[in-house]
Coordinates of C-alpha atoms in Angstrom, one line a residue:
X1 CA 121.1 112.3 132.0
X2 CA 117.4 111.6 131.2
X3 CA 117.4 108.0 132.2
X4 CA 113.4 107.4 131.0
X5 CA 112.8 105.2 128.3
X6 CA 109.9 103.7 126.5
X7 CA 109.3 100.5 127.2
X8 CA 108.6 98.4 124.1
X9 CA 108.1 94.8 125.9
X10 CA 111.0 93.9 123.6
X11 CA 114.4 94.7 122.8
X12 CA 116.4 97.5 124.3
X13 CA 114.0 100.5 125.2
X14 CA 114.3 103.3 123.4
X15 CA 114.8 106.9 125.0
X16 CA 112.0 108.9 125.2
X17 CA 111.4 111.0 121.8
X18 CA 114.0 108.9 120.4
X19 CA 114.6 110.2 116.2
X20 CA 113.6 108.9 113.3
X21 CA 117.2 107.3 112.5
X22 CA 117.1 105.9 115.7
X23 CA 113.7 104.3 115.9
X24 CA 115.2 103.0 112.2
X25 CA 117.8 101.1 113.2
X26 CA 116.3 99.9 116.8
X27 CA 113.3 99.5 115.4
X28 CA 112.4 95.1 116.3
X29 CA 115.8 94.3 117.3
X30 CA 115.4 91.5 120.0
X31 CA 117.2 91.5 123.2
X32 CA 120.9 91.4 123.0
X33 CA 122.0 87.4 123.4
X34 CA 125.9 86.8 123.6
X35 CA 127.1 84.8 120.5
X36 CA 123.6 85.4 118.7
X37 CA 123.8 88.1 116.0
X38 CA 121.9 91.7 116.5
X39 CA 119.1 90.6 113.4
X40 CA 118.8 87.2 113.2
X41 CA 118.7 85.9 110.4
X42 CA 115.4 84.4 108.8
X43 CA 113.6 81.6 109.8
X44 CA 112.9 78.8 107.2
X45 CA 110.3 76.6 108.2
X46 CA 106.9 75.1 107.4
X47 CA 106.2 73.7 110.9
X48 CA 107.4 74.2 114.3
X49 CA 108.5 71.4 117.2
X50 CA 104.8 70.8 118.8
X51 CA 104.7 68.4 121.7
X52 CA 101.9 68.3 123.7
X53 CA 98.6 70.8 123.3
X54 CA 99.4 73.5 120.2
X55 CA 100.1 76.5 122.7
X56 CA 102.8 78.9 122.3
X57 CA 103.4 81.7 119.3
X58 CA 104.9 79.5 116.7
X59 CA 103.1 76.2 115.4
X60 CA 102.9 76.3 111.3
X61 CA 104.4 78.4 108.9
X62 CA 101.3 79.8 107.5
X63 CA 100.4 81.7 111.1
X64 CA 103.4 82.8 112.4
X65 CA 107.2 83.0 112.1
X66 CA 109.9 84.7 114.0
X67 CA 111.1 86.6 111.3
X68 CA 107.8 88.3 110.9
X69 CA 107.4 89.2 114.1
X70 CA 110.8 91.0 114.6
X71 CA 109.6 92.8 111.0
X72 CA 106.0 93.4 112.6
X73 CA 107.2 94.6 115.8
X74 CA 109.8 97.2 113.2
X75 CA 106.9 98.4 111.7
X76 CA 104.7 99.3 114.6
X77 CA 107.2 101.1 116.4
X78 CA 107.5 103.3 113.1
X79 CA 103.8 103.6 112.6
X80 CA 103.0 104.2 116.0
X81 CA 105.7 104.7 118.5
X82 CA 104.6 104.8 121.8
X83 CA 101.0 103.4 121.7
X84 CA 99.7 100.9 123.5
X85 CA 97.3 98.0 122.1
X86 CA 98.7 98.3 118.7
X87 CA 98.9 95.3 116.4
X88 CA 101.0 94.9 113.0
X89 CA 100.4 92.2 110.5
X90 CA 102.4 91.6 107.0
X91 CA 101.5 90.5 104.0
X92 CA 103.0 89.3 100.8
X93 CA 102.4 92.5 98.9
X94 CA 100.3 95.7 99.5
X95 CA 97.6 94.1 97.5
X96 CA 97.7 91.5 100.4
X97 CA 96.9 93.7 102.5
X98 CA 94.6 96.2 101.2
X99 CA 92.3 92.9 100.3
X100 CA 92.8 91.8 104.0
X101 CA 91.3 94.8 105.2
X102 CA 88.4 95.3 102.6
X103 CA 87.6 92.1 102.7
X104 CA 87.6 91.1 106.1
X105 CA 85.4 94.4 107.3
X106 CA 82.6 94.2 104.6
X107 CA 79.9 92.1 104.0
X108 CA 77.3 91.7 101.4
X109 CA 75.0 95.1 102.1
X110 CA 77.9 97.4 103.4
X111 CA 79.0 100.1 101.8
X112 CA 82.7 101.0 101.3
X113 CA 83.8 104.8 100.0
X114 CA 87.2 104.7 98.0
X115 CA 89.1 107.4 96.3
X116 CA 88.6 107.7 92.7
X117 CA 91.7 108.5 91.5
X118 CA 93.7 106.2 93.9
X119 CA 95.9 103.5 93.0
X120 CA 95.1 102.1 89.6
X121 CA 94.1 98.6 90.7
X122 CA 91.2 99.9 93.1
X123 CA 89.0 99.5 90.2
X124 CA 89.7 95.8 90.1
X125 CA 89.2 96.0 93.9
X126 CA 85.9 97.8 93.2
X127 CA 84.4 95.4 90.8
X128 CA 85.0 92.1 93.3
X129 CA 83.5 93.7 96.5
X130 CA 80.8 94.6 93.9
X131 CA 80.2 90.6 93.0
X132 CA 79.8 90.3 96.6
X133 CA 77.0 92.7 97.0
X134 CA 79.2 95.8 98.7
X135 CA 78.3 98.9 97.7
X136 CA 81.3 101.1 96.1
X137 CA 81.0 104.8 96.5
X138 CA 84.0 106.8 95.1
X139 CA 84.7 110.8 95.3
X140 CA 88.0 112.3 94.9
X141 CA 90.8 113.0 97.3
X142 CA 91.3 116.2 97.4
X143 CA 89.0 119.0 98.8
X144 CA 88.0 116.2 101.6
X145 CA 85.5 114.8 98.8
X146 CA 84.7 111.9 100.3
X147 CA 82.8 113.4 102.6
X148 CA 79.9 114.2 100.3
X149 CA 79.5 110.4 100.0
X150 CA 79.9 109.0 103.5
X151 CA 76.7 108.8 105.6
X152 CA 76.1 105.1 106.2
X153 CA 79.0 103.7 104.9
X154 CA 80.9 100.7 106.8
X155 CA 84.2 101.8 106.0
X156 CA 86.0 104.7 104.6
X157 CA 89.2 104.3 102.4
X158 CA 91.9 107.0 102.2
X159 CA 94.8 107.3 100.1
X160 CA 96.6 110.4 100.8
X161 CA 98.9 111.6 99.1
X162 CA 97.1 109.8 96.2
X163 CA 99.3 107.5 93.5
X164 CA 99.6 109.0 90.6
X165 CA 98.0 112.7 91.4
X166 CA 99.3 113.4 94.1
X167 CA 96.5 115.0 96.1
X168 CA 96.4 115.1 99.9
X169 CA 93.3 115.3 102.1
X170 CA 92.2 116.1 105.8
X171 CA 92.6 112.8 107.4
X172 CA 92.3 114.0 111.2
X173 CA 88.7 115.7 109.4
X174 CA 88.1 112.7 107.4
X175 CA 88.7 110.3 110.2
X176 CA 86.2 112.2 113.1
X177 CA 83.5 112.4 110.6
X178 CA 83.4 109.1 109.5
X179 CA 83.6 107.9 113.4
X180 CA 80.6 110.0 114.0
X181 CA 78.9 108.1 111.4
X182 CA 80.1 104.9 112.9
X183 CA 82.7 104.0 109.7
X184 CA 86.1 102.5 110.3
X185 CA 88.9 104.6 108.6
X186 CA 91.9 102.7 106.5
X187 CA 94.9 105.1 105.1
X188 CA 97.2 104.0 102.3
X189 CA 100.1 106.1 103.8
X190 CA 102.9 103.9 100.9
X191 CA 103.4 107.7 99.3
X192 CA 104.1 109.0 103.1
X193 CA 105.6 106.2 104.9
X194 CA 105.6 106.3 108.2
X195 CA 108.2 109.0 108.8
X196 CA 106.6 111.6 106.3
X197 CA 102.8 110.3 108.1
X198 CA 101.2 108.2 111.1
X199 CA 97.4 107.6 110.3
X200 CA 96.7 106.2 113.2
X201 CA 97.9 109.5 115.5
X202 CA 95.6 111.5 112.9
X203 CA 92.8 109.8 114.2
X204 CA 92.7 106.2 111.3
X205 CA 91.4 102.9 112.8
X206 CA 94.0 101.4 110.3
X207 CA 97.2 102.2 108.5
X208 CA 98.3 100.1 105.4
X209 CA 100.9 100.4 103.2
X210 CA 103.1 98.5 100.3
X211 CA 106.5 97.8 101.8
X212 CA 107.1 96.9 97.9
X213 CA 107.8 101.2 98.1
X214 CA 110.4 103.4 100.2
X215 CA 110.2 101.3 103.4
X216 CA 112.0 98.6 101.7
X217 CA 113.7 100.8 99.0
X218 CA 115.6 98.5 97.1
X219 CA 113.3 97.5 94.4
X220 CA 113.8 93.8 95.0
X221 CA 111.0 92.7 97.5
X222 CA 107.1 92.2 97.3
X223 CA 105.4 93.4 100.9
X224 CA 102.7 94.6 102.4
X225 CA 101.2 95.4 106.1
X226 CA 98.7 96.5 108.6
X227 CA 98.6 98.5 111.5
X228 CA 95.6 98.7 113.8
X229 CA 94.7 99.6 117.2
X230 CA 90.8 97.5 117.2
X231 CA 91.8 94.1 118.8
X232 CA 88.6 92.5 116.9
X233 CA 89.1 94.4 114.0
X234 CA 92.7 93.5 113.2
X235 CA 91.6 89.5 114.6
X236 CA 89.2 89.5 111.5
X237 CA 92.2 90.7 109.6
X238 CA 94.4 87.8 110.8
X239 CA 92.1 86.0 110.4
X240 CA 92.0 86.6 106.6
X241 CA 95.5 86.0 105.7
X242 CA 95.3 83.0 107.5
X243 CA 92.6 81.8 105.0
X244 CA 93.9 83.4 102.2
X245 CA 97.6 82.6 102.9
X246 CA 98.8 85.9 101.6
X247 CA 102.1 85.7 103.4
X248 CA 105.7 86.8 103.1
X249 CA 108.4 84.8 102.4
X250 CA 110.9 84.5 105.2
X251 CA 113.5 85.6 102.8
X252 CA 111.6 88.9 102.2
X253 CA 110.9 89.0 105.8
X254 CA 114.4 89.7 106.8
X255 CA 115.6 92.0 104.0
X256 CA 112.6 94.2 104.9
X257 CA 113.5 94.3 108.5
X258 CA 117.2 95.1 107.3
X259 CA 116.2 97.6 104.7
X260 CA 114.3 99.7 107.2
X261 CA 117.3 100.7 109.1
X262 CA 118.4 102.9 106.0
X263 CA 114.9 104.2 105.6
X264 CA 115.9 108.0 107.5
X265 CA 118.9 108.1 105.5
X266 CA 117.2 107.1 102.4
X267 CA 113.5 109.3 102.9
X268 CA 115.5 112.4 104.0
X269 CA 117.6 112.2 100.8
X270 CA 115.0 111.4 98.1
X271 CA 112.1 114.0 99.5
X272 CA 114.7 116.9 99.6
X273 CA 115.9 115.4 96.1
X274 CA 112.2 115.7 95.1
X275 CA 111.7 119.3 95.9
X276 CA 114.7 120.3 94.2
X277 CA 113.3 118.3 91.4
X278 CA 109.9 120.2 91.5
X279 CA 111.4 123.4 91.8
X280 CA 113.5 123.0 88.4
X281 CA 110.8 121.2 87.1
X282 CA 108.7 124.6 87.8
X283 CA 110.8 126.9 85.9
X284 CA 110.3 124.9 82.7
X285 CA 107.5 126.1 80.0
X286 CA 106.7 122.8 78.7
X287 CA 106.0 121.3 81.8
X288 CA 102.4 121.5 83.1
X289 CA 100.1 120.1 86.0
X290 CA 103.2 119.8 88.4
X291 CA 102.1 118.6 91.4
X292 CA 104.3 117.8 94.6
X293 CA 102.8 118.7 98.0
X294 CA 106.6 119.9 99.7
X295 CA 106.3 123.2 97.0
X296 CA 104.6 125.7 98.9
X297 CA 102.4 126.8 95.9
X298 CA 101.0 123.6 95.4
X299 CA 97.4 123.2 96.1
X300 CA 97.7 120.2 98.8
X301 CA 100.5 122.3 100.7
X302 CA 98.6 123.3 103.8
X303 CA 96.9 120.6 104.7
X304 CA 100.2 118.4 103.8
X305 CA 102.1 120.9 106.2
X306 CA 99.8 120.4 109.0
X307 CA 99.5 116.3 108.9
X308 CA 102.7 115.0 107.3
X309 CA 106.2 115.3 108.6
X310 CA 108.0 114.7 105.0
X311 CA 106.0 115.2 101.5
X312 CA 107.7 111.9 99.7
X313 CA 109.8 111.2 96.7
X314 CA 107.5 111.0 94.0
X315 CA 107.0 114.3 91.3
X316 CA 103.9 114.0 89.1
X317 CA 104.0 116.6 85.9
X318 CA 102.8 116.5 82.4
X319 CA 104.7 117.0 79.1
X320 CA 102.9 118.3 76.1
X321 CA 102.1 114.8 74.4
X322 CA 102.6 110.9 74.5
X323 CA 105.4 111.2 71.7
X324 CA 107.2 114.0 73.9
X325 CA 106.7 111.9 76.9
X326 CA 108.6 108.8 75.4
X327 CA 111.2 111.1 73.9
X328 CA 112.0 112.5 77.6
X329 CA 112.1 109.3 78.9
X330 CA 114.4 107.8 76.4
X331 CA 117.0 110.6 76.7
X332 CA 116.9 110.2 80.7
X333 CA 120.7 108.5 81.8
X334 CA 120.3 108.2 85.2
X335 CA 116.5 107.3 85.2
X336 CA 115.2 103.4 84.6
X337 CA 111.8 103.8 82.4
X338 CA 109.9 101.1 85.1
X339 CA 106.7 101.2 87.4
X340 CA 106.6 101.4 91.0
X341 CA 108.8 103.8 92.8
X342 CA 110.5 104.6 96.2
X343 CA 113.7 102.8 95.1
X344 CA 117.0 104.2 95.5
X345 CA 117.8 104.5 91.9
X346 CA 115.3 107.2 90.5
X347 CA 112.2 105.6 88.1
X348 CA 109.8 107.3 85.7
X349 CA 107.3 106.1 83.7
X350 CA 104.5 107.3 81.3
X351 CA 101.3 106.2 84.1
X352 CA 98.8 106.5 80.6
X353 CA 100.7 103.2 79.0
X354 CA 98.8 101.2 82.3
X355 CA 95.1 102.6 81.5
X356 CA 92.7 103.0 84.8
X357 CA 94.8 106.1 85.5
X358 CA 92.4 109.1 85.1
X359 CA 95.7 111.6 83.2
X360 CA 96.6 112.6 80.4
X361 CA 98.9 110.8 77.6
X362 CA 102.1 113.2 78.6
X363 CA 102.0 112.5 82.3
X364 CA 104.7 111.5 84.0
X365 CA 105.4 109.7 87.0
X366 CA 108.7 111.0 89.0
X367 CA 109.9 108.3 91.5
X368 CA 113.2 110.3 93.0
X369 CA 116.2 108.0 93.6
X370 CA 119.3 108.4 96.1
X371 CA 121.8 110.2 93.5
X372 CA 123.2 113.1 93.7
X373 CA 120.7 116.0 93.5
X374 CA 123.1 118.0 91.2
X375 CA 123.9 114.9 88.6
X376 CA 119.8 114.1 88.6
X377 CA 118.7 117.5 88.1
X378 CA 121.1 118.1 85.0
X379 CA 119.8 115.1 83.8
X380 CA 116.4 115.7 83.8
X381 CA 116.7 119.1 82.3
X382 CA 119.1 117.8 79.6
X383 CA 116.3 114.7 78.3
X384 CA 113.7 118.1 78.8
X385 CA 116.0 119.9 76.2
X386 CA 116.8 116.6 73.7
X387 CA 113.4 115.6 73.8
X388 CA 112.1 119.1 72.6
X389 CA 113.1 118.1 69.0

């Protein structure tokens, strides 16, 4: 029996090259106490018991609680099992923490390249570091864009795959050339999660995601972290939330920790789900601009091959107008017509009804859910086939 283990510096060890389900269920799980449960339960309080000089980790409620740090220890050891000198921080949404990190690495003079067709409220992003004197440069995700627009910036932003399009760029490319240039590197990797993508292996200074998504799953919490190796980078990050006080609940704390021990199960249903999806959705006449990066004709597929280890649970495709859109929607039984996605029951929306989205008025948004692949197929082709009248 191999008896070597990775040593985590909490909680049981993990074998070496331990799985994805494994590392999901393991993942910040304290030391084993007699009498105490395996995930304690979350921690309610404002302050702390604080005799004496204010040493130790926990001393008010806006710094640190135990709850987050079994969730932040979860959610390095999923981002970036095995490396040393990594630090994870959550947040009270992914807007939490894509501010932390924008905000706390630019100053007035810097410049800052984003995607431009990246998550629809990057343009609200845009227009604040703007008031405080950052330059914004923005180029599109795919065909490593970005590139073209990086020489002197401070830091570089990637979102790959991108929300709603669906494009997927060279981060490993992206994140040597922007080194060279001496730019930090932030990934979005919400789309990938950490078991369909690590940033940080391919090379990304930070990794940051919405837990709001497929690491929680359930639809019913607001979150948001970030993982970084640069002690004095991720510091100035800290250091942020702290002033801002853009933390999580305890509450959501905890059910994020607990959710994550389903996310294998759950990720390895819904992205097979979603290429079965894209492949029906392929054969269908009235369906155009399909994009999911698993289908091996799509145009991000190599590139997604080579860096990601699952292609996600969102389908983008376009129907032939708005009015056919809604139709399709409202014949759709098995479907909730809502925003956001990575639950397990399956979502869709019309992205257009938003505005900031650079698509069309028949483009859909596919969020695939945890039913049956048979009994959500059928469904989708039957609302194709009412909606055609």
């Amino acid at each position: 029996m191999n008896e070597s283990t990775t040593d985590t510096g909490h909680g049981p060890a993990l074998p070496d090259g331990a799985g994805d389900g494994t590392r999901a269920v393991r993942a910040g799980l304290p030391e084993p106490v007699k009498h105490e449960p395996t995930l304690p339960g979350p921690v309610f309080a404002a302050h702390f018991h604080l005799p004496g000089d204010p040493t130790g980790p926990y001393t008010y409620g806006r710094d640190e609680n135990p709850t987050w740090t079994l969730l932040e220890r979860a959610v390095g050891e999923l981002e970036a099992p095995g490396q040393e000198g990594v630090e994870t921080l959550v947040f009270a949404s992914g807007m939490a923490a894509i501010s932390s990190v924008l905000f706390s690495q630019l100053r007035a003079g810097d410049a800052v390249v984003l995607p431009d067709d990246g998550y629809q409220a990057l343009p609200l992003v845009r227009a604040q570091l703007e008031t405080y004197g950052i330059e914004v440069r923005t180029a599109p995700t795919g065909g490593d864009a970005q590139l073209e627009v990086l020489d002197g910036a401070k830091l570089l932003w990637i979102e790959t795959p991108s929300n709603p399009g669906l494009d997927v760029c060279d981060v490993r490319r992206l994140a040597e050339a922007a080194h060279a240039r001496g730019a930090l590197v932030a990934v979005d990797n919400t789309l990938a999660t950490p078991l369909g993508q690590r940033p940080l292996e391919l090379g990304a200074d930070f990794a940051v995601a919405s837990g709001t998504k497929q690491l929680t799953g359930h639809g019913d919490v607001l979150l948001g972290y970030v993982v970084g190796r640069d002690a004095e980078a991720m510091a100035a990050v800290r250091r942020w939330r702290k002033i801002v006080g853009a933390i999580p609940g305890p509450m959501e704390a905890w059910l994020a920790h607990r959710s994550i021990a389903t996310l294998q199960l759950r990720v390895d249903r819904q992205n097979a789900t979603a290429l079965t999806l894209a492949r029906a959705l392929r054969e269908r006449s009235e369906v155009t601009g399909l994009r999911y990066p698993g289908l091996s004709d799509d145009p991000s597929h190599t590139i997604a091959s080579q860096q990601m280890r699952g292609f996600g649970c969102v389908v983008s495709f376009t129907l032939p107008s708005r009015e056919r859109a809604d139709r399709f929607l409202g014949a759709l039984r098995l479907v909730d017509d809502a925003t956001s996605f990575g639950g397990v029951r399956s979502t869709a929306e019309r992205r257009g009804r938003w505005g900031g989205d650079a698509v069309p008025e028949g483009f859909i948004r596919f969020s695939v859910g945890a039913e049956d692949p048979e009994d959500l197929v059928a469904d989708v082709l039957r609302a194709l086939d009412e909606s055609a009248v």
